[in-house]
PDB file of C-alpha atoms in Angstrom:
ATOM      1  CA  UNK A   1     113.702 129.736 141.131  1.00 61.00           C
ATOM      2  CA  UNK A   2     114.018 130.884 144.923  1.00 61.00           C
ATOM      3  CA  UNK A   3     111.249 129.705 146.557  1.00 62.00           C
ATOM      4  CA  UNK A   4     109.919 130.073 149.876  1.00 65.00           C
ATOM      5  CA  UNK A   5     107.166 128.236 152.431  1.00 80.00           C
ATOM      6  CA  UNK A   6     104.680 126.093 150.427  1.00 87.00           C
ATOM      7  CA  UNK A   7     105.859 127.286 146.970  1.00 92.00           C
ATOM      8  CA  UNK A   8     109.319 125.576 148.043  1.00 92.00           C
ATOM      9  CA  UNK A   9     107.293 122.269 148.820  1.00 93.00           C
ATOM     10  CA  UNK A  10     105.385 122.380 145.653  1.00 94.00           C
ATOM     11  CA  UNK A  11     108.346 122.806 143.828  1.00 95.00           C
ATOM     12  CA  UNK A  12     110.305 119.733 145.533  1.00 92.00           C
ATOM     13  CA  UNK A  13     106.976 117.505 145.224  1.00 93.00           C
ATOM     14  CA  UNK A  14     106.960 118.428 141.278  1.00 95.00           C
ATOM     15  CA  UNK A  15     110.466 117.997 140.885  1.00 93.00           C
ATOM     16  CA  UNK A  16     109.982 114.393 142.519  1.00 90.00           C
ATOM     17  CA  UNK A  17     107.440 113.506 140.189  1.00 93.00           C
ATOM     18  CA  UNK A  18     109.455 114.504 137.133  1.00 94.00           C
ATOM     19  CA  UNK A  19     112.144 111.876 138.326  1.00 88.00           C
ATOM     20  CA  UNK A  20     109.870 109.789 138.777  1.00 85.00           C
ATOM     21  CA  UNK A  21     108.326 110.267 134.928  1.00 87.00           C
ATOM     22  CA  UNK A  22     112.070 110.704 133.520  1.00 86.00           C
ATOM     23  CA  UNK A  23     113.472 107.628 135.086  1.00 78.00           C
ATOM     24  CA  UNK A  24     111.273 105.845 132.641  1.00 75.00           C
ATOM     25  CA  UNK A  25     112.850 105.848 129.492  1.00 73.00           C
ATOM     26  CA  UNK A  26     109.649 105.505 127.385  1.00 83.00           C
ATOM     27  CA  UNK A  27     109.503 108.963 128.054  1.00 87.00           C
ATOM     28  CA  UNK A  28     110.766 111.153 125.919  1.00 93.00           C
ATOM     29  CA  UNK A  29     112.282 113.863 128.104  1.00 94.00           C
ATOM     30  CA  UNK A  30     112.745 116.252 125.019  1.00 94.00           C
ATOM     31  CA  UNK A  31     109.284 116.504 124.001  1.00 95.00           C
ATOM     32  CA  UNK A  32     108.180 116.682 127.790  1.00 96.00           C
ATOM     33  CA  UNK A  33     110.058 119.945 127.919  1.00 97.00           C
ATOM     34  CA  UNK A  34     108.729 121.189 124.911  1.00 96.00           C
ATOM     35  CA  UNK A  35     105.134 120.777 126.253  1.00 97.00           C
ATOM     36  CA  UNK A  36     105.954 121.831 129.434  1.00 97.00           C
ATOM     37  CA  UNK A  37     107.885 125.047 128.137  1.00 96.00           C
ATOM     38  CA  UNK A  38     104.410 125.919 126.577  1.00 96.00           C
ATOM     39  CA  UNK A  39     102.259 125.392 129.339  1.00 96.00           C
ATOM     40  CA  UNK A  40     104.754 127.747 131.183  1.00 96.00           C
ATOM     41  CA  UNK A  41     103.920 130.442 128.027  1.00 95.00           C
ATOM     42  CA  UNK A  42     100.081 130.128 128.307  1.00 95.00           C
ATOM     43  CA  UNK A  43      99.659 130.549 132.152  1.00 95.00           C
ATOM     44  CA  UNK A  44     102.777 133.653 131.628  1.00 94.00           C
ATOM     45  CA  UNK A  45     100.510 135.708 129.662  1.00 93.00           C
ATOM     46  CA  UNK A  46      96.928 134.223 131.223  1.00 94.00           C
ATOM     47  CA  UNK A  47      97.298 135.888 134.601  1.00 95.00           C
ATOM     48  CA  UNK A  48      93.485 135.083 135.473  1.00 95.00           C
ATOM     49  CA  UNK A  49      93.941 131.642 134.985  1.00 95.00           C
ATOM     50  CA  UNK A  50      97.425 131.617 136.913  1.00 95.00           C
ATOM     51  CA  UNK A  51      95.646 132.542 139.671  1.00 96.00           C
ATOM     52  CA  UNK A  52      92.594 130.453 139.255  1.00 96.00           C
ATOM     53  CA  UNK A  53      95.241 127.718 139.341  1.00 96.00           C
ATOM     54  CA  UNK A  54      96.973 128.612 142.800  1.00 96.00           C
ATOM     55  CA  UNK A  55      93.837 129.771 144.765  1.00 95.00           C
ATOM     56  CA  UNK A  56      94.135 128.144 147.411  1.00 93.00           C
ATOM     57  CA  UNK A  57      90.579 128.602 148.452  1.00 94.00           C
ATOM     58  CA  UNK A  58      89.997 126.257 145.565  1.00 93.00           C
ATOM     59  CA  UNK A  59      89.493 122.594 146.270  1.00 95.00           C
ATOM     60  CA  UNK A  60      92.925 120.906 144.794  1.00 93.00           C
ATOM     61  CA  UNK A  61      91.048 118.188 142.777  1.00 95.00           C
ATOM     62  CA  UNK A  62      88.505 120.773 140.896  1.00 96.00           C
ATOM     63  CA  UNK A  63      91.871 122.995 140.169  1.00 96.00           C
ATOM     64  CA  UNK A  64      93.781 119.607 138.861  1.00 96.00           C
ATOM     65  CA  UNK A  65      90.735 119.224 136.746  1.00 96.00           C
ATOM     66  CA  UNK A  66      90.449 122.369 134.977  1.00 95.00           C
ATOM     67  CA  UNK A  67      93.737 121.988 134.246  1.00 95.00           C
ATOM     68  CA  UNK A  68      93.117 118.791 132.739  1.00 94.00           C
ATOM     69  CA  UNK A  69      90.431 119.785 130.969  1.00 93.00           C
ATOM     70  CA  UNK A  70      92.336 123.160 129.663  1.00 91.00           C
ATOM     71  CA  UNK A  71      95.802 121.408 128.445  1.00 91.00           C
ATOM     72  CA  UNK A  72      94.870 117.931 127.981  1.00 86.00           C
ATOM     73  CA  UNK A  73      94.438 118.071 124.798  1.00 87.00           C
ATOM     74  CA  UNK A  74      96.966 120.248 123.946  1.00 91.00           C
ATOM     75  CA  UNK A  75      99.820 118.048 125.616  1.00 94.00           C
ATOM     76  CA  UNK A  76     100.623 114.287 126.212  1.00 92.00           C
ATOM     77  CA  UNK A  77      98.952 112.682 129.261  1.00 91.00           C
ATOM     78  CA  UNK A  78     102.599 112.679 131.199  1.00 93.00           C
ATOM     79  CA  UNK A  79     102.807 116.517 130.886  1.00 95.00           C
ATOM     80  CA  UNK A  80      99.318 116.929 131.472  1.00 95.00           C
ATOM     81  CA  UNK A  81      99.410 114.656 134.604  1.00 94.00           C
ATOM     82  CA  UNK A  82     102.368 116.524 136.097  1.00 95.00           C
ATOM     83  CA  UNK A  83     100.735 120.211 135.891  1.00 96.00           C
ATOM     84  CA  UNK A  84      97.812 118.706 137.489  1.00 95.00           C
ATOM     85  CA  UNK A  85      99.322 117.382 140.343  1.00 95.00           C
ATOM     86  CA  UNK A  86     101.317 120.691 140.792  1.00 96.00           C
ATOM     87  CA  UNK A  87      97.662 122.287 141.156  1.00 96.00           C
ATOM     88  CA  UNK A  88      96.965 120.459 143.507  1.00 95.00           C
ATOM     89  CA  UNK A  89      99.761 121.781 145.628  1.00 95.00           C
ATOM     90  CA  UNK A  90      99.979 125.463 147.626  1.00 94.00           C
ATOM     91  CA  UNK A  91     102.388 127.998 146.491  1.00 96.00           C
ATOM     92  CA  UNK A  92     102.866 130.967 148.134  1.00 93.00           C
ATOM     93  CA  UNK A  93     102.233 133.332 144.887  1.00 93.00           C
ATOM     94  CA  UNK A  94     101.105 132.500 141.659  1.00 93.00           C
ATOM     95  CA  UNK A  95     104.041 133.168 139.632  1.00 94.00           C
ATOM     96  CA  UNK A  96     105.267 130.960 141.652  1.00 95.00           C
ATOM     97  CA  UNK A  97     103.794 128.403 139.505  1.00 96.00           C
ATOM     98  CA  UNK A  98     104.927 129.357 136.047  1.00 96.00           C
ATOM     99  CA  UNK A  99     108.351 129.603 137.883  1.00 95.00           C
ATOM    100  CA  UNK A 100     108.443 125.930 138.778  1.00 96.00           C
ATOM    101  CA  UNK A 101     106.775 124.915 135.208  1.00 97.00           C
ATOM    102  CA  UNK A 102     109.671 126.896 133.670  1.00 97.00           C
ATOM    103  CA  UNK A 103     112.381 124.941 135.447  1.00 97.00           C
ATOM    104  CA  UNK A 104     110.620 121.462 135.290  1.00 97.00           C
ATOM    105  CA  UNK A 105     111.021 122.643 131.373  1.00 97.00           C
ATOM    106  CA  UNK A 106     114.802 122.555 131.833  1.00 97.00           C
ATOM    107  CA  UNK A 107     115.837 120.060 133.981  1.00 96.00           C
ATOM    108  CA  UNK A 108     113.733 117.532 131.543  1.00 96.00           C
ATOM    109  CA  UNK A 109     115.760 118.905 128.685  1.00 97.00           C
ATOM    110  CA  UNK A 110     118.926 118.357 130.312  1.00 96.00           C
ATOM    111  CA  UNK A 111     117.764 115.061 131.573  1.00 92.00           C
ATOM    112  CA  UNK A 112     117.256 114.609 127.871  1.00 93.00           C
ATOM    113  CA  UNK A 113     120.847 115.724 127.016  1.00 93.00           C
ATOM    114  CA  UNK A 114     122.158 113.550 130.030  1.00 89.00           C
ATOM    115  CA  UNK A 115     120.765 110.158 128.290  1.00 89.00           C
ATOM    116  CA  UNK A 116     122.685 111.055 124.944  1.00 90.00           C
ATOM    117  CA  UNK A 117     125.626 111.384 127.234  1.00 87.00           C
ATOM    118  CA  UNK A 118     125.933 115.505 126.361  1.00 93.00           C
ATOM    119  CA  UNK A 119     124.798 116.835 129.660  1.00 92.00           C
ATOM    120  CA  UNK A 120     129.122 117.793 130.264  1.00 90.00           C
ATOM    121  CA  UNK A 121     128.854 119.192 126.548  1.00 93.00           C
ATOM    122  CA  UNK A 122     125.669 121.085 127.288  1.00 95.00           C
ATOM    123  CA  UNK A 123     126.368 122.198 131.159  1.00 93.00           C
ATOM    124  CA  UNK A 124     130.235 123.906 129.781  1.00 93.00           C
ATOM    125  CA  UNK A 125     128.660 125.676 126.722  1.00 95.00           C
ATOM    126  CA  UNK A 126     125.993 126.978 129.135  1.00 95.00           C
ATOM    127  CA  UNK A 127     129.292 128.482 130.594  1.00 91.00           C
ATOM    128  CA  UNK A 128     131.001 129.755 128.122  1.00 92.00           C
ATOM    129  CA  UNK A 129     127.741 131.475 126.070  1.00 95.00           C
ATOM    130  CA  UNK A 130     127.821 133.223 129.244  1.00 92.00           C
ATOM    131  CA  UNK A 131     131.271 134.410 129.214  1.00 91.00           C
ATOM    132  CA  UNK A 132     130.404 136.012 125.395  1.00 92.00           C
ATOM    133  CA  UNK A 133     127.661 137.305 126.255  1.00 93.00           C
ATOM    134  CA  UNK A 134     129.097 138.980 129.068  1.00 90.00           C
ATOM    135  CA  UNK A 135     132.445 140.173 127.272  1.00 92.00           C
ATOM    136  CA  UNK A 136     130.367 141.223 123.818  1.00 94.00           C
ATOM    137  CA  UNK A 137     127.780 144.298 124.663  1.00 94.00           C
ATOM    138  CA  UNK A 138     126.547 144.240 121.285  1.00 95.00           C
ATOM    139  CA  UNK A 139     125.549 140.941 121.272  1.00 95.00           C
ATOM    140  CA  UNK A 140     124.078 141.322 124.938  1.00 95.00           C
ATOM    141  CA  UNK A 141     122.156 144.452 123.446  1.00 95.00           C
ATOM    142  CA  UNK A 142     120.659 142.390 120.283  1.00 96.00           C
ATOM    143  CA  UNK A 143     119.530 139.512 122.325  1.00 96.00           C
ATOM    144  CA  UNK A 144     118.246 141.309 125.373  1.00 95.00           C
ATOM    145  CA  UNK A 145     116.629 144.400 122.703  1.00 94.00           C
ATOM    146  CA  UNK A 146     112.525 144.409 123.555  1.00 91.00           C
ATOM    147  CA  UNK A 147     111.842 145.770 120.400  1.00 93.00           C
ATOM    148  CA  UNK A 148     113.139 142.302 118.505  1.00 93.00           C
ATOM    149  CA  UNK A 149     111.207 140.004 117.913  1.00 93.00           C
ATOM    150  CA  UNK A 150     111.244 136.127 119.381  1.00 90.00           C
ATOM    151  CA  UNK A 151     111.690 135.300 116.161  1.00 92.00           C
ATOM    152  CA  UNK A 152     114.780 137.510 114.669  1.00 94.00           C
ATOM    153  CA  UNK A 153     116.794 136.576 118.301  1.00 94.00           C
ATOM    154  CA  UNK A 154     116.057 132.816 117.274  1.00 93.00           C
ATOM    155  CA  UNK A 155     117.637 133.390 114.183  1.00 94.00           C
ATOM    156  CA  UNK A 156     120.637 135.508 115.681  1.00 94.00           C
ATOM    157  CA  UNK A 157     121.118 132.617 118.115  1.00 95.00           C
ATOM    158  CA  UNK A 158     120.910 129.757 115.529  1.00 94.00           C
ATOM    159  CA  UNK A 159     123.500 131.936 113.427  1.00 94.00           C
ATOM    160  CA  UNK A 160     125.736 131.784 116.308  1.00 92.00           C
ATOM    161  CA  UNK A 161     124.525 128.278 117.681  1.00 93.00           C
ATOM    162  CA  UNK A 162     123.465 126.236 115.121  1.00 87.00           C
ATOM    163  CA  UNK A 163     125.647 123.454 114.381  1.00 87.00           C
ATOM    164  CA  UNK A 164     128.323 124.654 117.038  1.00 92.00           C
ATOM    165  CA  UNK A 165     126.571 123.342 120.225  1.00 95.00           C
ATOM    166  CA  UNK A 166     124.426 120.638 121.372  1.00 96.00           C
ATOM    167  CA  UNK A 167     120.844 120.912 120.380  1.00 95.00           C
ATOM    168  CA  UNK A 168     119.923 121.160 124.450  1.00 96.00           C
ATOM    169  CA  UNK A 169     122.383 124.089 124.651  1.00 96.00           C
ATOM    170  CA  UNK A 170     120.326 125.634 121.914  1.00 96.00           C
ATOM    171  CA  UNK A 171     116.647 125.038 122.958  1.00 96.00           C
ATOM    172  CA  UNK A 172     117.777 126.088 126.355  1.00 97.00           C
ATOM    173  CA  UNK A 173     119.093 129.442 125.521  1.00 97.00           C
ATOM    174  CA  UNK A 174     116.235 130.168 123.150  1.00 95.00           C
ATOM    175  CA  UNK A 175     113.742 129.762 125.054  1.00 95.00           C
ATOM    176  CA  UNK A 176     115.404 132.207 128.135  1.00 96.00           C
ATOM    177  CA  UNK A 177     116.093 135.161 125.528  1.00 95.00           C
ATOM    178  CA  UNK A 178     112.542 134.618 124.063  1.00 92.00           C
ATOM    179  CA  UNK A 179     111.042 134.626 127.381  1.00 91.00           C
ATOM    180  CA  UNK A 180     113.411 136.178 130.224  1.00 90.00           C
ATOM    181  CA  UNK A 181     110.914 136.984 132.586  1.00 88.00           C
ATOM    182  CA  UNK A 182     112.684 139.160 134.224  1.00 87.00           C
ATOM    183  CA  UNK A 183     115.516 137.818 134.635  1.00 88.00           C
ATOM    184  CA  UNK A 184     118.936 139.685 133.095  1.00 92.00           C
ATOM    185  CA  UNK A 185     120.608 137.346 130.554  1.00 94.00           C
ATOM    186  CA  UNK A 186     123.695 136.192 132.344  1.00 92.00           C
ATOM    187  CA  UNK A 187     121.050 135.592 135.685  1.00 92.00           C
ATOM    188  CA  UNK A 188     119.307 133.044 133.391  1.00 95.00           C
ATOM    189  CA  UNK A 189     122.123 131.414 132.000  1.00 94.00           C
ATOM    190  CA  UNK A 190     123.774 130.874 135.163  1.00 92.00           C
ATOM    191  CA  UNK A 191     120.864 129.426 136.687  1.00 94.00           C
ATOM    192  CA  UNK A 192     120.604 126.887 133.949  1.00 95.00           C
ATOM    193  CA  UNK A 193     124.137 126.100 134.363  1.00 92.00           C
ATOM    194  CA  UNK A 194     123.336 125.768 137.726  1.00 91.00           C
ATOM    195  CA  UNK A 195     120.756 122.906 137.167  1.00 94.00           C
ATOM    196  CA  UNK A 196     122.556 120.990 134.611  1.00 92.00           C
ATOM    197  CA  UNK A 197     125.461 120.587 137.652  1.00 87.00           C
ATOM    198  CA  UNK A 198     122.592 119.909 140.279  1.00 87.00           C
ATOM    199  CA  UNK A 199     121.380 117.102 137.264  1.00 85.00           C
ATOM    200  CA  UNK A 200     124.690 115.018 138.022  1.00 77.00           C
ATOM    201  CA  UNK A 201     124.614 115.842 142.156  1.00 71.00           C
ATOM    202  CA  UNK A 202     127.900 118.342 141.548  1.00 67.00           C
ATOM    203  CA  UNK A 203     128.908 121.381 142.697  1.00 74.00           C
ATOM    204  CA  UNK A 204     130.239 123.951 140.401  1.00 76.00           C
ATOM    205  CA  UNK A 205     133.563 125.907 140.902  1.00 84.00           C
ATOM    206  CA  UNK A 206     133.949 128.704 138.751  1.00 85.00           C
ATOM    207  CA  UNK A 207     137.900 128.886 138.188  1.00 87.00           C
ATOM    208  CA  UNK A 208     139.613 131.654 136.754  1.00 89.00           C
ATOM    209  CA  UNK A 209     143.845 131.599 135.969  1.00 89.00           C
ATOM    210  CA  UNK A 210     146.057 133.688 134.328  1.00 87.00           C
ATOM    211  CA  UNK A 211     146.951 130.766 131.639  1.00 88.00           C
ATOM    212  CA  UNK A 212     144.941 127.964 130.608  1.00 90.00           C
ATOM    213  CA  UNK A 213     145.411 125.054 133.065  1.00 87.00           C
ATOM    214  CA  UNK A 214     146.961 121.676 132.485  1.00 89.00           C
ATOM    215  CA  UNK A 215     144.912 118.927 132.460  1.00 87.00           C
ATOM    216  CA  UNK A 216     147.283 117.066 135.232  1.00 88.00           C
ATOM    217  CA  UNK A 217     146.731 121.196 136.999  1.00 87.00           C
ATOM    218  CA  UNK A 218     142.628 120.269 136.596  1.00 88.00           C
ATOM    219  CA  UNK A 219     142.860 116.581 137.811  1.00 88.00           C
ATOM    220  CA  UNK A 220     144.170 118.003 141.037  1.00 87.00           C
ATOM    221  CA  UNK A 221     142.353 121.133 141.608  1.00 88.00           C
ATOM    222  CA  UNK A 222     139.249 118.793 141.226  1.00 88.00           C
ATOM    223  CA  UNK A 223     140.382 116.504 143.676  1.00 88.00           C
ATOM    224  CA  UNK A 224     141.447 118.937 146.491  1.00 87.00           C
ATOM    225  CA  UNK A 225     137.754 120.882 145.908  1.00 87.00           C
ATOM    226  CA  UNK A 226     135.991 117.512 146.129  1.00 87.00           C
ATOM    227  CA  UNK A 227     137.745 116.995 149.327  1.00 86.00           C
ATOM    228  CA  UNK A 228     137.261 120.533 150.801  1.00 85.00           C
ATOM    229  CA  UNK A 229     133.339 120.404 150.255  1.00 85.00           C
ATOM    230  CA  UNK A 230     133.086 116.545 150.320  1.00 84.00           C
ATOM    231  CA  UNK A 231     131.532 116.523 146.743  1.00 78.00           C
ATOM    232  CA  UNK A 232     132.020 116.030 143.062  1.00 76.00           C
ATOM    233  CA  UNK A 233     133.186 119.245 142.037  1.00 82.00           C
ATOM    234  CA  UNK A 234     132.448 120.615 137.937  1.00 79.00           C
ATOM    235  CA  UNK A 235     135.172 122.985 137.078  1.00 85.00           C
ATOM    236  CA  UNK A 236     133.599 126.101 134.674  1.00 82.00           C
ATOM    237  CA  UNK A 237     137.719 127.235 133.597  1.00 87.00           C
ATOM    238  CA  UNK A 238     137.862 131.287 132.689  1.00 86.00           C
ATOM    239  CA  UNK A 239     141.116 132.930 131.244  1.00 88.00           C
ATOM    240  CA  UNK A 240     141.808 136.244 132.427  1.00 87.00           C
ATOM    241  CA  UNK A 241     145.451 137.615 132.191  1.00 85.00           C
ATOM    242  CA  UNK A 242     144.800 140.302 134.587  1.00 83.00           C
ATOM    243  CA  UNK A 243     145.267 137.094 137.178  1.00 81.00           C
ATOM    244  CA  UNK A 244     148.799 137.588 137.777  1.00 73.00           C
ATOM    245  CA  UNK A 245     149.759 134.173 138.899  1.00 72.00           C
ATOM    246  CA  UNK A 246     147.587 131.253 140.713  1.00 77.00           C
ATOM    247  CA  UNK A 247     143.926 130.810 140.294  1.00 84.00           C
ATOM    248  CA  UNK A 248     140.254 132.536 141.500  1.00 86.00           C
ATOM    249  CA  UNK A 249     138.308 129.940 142.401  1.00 87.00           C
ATOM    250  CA  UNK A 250     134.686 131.065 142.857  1.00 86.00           C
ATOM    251  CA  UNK A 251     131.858 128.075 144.937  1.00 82.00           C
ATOM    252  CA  UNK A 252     128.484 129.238 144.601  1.00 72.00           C
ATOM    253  CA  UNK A 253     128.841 132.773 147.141  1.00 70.00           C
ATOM    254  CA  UNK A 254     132.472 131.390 148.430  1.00 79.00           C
ATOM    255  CA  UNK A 255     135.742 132.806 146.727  1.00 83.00           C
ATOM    256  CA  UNK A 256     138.527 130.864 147.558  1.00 81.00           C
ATOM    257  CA  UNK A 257     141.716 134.111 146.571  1.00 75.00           C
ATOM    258  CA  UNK A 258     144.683 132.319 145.436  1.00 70.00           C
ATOM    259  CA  UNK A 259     145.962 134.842 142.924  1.00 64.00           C
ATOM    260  CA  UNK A 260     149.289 136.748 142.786  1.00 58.00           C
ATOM    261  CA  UNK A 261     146.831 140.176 142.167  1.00 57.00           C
ATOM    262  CA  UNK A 262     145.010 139.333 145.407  1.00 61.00           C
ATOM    263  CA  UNK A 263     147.857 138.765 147.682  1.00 58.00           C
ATOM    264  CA  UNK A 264     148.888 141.762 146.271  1.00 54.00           C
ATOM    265  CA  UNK A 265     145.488 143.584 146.670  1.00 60.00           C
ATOM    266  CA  UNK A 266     145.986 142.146 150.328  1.00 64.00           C
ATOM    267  CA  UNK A 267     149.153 143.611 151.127  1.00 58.00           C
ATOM    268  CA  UNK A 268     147.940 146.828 150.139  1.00 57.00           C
ATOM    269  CA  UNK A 269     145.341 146.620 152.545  1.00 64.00           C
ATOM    270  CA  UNK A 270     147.791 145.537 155.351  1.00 63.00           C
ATOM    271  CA  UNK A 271     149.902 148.335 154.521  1.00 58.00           C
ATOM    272  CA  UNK A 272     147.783 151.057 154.469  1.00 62.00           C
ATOM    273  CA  UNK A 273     145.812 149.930 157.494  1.00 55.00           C
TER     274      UNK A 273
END
């Protein structure tokens, strides 16, 4: 989420206190997002109590008890603990709120994924679900179609899923096409892709060549970004053959143009100015 004055120190506070519940192990992080994912579902469609939540004419403590008293027996006491200490905090709208729960969701079931040692698996088919859903319209239209139901879109994405990626990969991009809130598909996905680099302190660098690199090619084109923006750089690798020679490498809003088609594209420019 993009969040702004106190909603953007609620958010950090929360996300401090999930460390701080996911560092220890005798919690399971997968069932933490489950029950957080559905706390996010019940205060999506109860706007009332959303805002009953985040009034900030409220007295924290009385708002951290209501919620206690609302999901605490509906969720474990770790999950329950957490939403009531984000109650207790300001935010600056109250979707803001459901926003935060949402992405709390995630990063617990990629911490989740990261203790099997499948948070690379999960983070690159994040990536490339992305890339097919953005090169396949049909499929885009079936998954993003508001006349399906939750439940047929589950079933189209364990058909396509289902015993081809990691069980994270799956939950994750389930829940977003159940429940995009607004977001467009490839929005969501990248966000989540987003997080699951954030999960391991990397940057991501979206790369796109001609041909498929080598891995010796990858090593160093690692190494050189790493050096450039003095962190561990995640390379997401795209094909595209209309790259004439070199790569497109893409960091967050900065495109580093190394292509044949863009020098060209530049000389063009030169020449006709």
């Amino acid at each position: 989420m993009t969040a702004h004055g106190a909603s953007r120190e609620a958010l950090a506070a929360a996300r401090e206190r999930l460390d701080a519940l996911t560092d220890n192990t005798s919690v399971d992080a997968g069932s933490l997002a489950d029950e957080l994912a559905s706390v996010t579902a019940l205060l999506d469609r109860e706007v009332s109590l959303r805002r009953v939540l985040t009034d900030p004419a409220q007295a924290g403590e009385a708002k951290a008890e209501l919620a206690q008293r609302l999901i605490g027996t509906q969720v474990g006491g770790a999950a329950a603990d957490l939403v009531a200490g984000m109650v207790r905090s300001r935010w600056s709208q109250s979707r803001d709120l459901v926003d935060a729960l949402e992405e709390l969701a995630s990063i617990a079931d990629l911490t989740a994924a990261q203790r099997r040692g499948k948070l690379d698996n999960v983070e690159d088919e994040l990536f490339r679900f992305g890339r097919i859903v953005s090169s396949n319209t049909e499929l885009r239209a079936a998954l993003t179609n508001r006349a399906a139901t939750a439940s047929a879109k589950g079933e189209l994405l364990r058909s396509l899923l289902g015993g081809r990626a990691d069980a994270t990969t799956e939950r994750l991009v389930t829940r977003l096409v159940a429940a995009p809130r607004g977001r467009s598909l490839e929005a969501g996905l990248e966000f989540l892709s987003k997080l699951a680099a954030e999960r391991r302190d990397r940057m991501v660098a979206v790369v796109t060549s001609a041909v498929p690199l080598s891995d010796q090619q990858k090593l160093r084109l690692g190494g050189a970004l790493a050096k450039l923006y003095g962190r561990q750089m995640h390379l997401n690798l795209d094909v595209d053959p209309e790259v004439l020679g070199g790569i497109r490498v893409q960091v967050g809003d900065e495109v580093i143009n190394g292509s044949v088609a863009d020098r060209i594209e530049d000389a063009g420019r030169r020449l006709a100015g």
